[in-house]
C-alpha atoms as a PDB file:
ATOM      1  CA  UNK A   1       0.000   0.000   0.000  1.00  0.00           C
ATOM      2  CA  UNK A   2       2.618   2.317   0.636  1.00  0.00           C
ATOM      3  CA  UNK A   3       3.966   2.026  -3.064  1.00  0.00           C
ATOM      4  CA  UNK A   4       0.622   3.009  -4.404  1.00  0.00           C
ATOM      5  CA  UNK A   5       0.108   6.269  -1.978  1.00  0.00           C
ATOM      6  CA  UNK A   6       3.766   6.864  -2.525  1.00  0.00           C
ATOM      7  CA  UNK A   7       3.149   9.769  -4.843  1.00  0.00           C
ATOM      8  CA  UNK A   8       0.724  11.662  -2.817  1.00  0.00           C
ATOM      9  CA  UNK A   9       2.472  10.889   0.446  1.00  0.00           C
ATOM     10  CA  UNK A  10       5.729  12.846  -0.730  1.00  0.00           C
ATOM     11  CA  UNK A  11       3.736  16.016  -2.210  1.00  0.00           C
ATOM     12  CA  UNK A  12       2.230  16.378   1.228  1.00  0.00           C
ATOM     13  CA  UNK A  13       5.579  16.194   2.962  1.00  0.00           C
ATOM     14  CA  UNK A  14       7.211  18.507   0.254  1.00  0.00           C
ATOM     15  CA  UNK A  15       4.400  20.893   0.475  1.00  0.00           C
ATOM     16  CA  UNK A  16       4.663  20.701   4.458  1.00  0.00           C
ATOM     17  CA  UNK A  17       8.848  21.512   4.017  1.00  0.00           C
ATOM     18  CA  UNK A  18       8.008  24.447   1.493  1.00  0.00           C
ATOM     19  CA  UNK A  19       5.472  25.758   4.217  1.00  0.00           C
ATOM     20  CA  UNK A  20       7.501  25.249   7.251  1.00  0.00           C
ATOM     21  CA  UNK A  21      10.573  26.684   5.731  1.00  0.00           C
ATOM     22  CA  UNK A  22       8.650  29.520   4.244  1.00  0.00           C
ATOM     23  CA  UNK A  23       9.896  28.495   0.846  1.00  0.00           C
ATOM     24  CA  UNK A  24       7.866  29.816  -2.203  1.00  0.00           C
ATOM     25  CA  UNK A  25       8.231  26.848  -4.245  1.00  0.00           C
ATOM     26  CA  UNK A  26       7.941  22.876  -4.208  1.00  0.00           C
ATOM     27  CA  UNK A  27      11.460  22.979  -6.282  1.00  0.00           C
ATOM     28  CA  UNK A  28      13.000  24.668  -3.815  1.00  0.00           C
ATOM     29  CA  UNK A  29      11.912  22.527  -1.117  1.00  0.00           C
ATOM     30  CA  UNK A  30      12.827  19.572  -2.943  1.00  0.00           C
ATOM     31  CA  UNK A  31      16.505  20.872  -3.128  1.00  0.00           C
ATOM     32  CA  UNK A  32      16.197  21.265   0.454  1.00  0.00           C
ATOM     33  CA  UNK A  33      15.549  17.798   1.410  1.00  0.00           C
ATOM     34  CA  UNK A  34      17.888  16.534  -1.041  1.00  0.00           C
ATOM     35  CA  UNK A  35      20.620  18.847   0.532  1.00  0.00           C
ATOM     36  CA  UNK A  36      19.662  17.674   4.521  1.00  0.00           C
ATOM     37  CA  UNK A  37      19.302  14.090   2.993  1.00  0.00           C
ATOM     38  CA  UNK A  38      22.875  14.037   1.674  1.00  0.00           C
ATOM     39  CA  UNK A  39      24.082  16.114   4.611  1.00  0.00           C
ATOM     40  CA  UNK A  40      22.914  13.438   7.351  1.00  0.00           C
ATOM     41  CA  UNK A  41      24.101   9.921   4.879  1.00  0.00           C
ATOM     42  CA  UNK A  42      27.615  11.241   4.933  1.00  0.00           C
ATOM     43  CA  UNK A  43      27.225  10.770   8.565  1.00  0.00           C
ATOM     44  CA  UNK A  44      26.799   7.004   8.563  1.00  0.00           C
ATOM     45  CA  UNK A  45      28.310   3.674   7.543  1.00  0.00           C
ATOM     46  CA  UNK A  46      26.526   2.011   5.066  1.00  0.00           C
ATOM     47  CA  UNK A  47      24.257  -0.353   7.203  1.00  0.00           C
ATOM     48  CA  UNK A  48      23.077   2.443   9.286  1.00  0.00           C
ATOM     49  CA  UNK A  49      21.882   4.289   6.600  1.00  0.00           C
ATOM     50  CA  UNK A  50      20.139   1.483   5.130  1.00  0.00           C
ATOM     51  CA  UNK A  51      18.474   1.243   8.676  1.00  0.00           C
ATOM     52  CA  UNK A  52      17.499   4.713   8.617  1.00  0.00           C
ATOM     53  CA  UNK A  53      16.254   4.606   4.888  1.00  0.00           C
ATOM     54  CA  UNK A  54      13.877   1.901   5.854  1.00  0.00           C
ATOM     55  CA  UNK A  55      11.878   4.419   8.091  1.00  0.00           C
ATOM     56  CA  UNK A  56      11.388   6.636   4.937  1.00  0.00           C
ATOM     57  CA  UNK A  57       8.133   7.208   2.646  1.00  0.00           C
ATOM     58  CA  UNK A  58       8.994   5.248  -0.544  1.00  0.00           C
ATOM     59  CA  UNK A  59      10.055   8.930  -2.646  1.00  0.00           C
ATOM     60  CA  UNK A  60      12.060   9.688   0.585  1.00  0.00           C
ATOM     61  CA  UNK A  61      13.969   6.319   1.209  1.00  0.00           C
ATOM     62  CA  UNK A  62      14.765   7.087  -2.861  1.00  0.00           C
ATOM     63  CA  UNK A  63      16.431  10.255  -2.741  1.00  0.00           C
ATOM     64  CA  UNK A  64      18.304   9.241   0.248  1.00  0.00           C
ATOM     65  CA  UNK A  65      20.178   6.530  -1.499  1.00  0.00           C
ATOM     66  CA  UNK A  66      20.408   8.182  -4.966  1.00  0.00           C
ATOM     67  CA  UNK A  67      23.473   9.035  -6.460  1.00  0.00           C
ATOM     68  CA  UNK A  68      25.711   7.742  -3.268  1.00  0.00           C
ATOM     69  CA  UNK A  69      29.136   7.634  -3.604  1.00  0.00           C
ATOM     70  CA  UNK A  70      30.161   4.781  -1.278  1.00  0.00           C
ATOM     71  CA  UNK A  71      33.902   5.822  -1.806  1.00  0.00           C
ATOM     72  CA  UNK A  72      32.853   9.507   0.286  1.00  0.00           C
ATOM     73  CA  UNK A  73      34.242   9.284   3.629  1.00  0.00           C
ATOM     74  CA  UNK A  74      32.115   9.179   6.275  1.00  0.00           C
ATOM     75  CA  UNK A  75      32.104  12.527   8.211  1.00  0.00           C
ATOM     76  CA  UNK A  76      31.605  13.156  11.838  1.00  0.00           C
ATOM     77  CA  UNK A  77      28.204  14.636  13.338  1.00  0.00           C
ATOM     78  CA  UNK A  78      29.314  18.570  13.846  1.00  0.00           C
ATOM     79  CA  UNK A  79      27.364  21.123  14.868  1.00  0.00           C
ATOM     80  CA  UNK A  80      23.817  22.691  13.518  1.00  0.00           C
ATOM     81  CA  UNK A  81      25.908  25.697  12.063  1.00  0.00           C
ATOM     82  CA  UNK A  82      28.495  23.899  10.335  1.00  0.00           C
ATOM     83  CA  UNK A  83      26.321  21.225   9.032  1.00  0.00           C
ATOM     84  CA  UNK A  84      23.635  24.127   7.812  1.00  0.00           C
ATOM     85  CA  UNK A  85      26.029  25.319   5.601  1.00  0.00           C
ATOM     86  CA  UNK A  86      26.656  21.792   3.966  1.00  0.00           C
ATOM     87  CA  UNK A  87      23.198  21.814   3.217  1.00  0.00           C
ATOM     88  CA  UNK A  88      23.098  25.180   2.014  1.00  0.00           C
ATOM     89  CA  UNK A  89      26.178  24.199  -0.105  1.00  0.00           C
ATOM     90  CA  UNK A  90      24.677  21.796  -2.841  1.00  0.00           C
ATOM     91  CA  UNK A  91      23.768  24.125  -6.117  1.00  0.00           C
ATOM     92  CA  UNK A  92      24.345  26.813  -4.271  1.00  0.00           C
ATOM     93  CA  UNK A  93      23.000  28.964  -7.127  1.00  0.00           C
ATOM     94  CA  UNK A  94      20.101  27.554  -7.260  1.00  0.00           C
ATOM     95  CA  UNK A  95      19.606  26.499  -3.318  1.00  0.00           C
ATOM     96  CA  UNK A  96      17.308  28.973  -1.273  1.00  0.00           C
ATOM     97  CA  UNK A  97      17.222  26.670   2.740  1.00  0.00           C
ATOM     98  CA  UNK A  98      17.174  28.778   5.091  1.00  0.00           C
ATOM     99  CA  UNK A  99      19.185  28.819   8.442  1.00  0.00           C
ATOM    100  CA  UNK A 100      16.889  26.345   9.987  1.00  0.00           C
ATOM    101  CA  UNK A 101      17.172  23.488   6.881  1.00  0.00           C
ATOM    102  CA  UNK A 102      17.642  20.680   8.816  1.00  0.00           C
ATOM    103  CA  UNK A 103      14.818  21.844  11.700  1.00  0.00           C
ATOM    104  CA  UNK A 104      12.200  22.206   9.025  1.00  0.00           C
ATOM    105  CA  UNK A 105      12.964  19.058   7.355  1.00  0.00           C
ATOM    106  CA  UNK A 106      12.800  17.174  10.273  1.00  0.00           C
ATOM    107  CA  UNK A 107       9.242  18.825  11.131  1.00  0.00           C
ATOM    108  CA  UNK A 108       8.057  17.495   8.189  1.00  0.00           C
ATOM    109  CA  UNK A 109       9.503  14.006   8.438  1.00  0.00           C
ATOM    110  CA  UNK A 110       8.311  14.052  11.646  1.00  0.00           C
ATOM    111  CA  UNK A 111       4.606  14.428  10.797  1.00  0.00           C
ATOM    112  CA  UNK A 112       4.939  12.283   7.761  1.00  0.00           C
ATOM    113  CA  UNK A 113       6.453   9.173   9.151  1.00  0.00           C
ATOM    114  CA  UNK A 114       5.458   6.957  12.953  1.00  0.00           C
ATOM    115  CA  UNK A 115       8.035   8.827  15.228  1.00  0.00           C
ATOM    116  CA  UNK A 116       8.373   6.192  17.240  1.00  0.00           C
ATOM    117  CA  UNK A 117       9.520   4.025  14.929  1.00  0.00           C
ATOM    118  CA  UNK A 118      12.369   7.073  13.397  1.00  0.00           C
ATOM    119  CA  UNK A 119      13.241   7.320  17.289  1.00  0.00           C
ATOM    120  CA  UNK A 120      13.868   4.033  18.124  1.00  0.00           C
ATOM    121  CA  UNK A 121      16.039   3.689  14.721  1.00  0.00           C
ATOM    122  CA  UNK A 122      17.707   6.843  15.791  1.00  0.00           C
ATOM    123  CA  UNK A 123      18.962   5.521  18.956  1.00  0.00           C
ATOM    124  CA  UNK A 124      20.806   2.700  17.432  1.00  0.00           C
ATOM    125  CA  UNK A 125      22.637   4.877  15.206  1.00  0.00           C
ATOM    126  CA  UNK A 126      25.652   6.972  15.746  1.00  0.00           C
ATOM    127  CA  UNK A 127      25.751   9.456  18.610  1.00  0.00           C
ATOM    128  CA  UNK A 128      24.384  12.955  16.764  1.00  0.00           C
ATOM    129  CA  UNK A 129      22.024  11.251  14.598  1.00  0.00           C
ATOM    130  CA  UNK A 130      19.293  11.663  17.061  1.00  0.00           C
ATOM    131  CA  UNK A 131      19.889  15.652  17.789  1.00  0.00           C
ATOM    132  CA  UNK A 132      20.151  16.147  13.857  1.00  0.00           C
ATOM    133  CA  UNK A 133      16.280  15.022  13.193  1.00  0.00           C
ATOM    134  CA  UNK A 134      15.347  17.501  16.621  1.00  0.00           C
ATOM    135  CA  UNK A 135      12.531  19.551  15.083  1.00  0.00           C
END
């Protein structure tokens, strides 16, 4: 069932990112997501992120593994700041998230996915992982 509501699962938690982020567009929410996506896999050894994946929507658990280069070191958990700018980094030219990315992202996951479930897979991964999906 979740394959066949796939489609209108992600535009509500797209249009919930462009509205929480105050974003005028669905495009540049998208970039967003992709950007705080990218941001947090860097994070994680490869089994860990599979774990996490399997919490995501169908769309979401896509873009998280899409175009991942497995030869990228894996980067320690830093702070909000630092790891803000990452996000804010990918196509910068065309990349409008705001200072509070990752925050509004993880509003949106959180009210589009059992956050119970993301919590409990949170706590088995590494130390930061938890703090970076506080709303």
């Amino acid at each position: 069932m979740e394959y066949r509501q796939a489609s209108a699962d992600f535009d509500r938690f797209i249009l919930d990112v462009r509205d929480i982020a105050g974003l005028e567009t669905t495009n540049q929410a998208y970039t967003m997501v992709q950007a705080v996506l990218q941001t947090f896999r860097r994070r994680l050894d490869v089994p860990d992120a599979l774990l996490f994946a399997n919490v995501l929507p169908p769309v979401l658990r896509a873009m998280f593994v899409a175009d991942w280069d497995l030869e990228e070191p894996q980067m320690p958990f830093a702070g909000r700041f630092a790891m803000t700018r990452e996000v804010q980094s990918l196509r910068p030219d065309h990349n409008l998230s705001p200072d509070t990315a990752i925050a509004d992202v993880a509003a949106a996951l959180r009210r589009n996915v059992d956050e119970a479930t993301l919590d409990r897979v949170l706590a088995r991964l590494p130390a930061g992982a938890t703090d970076f999906w506080r709303a």
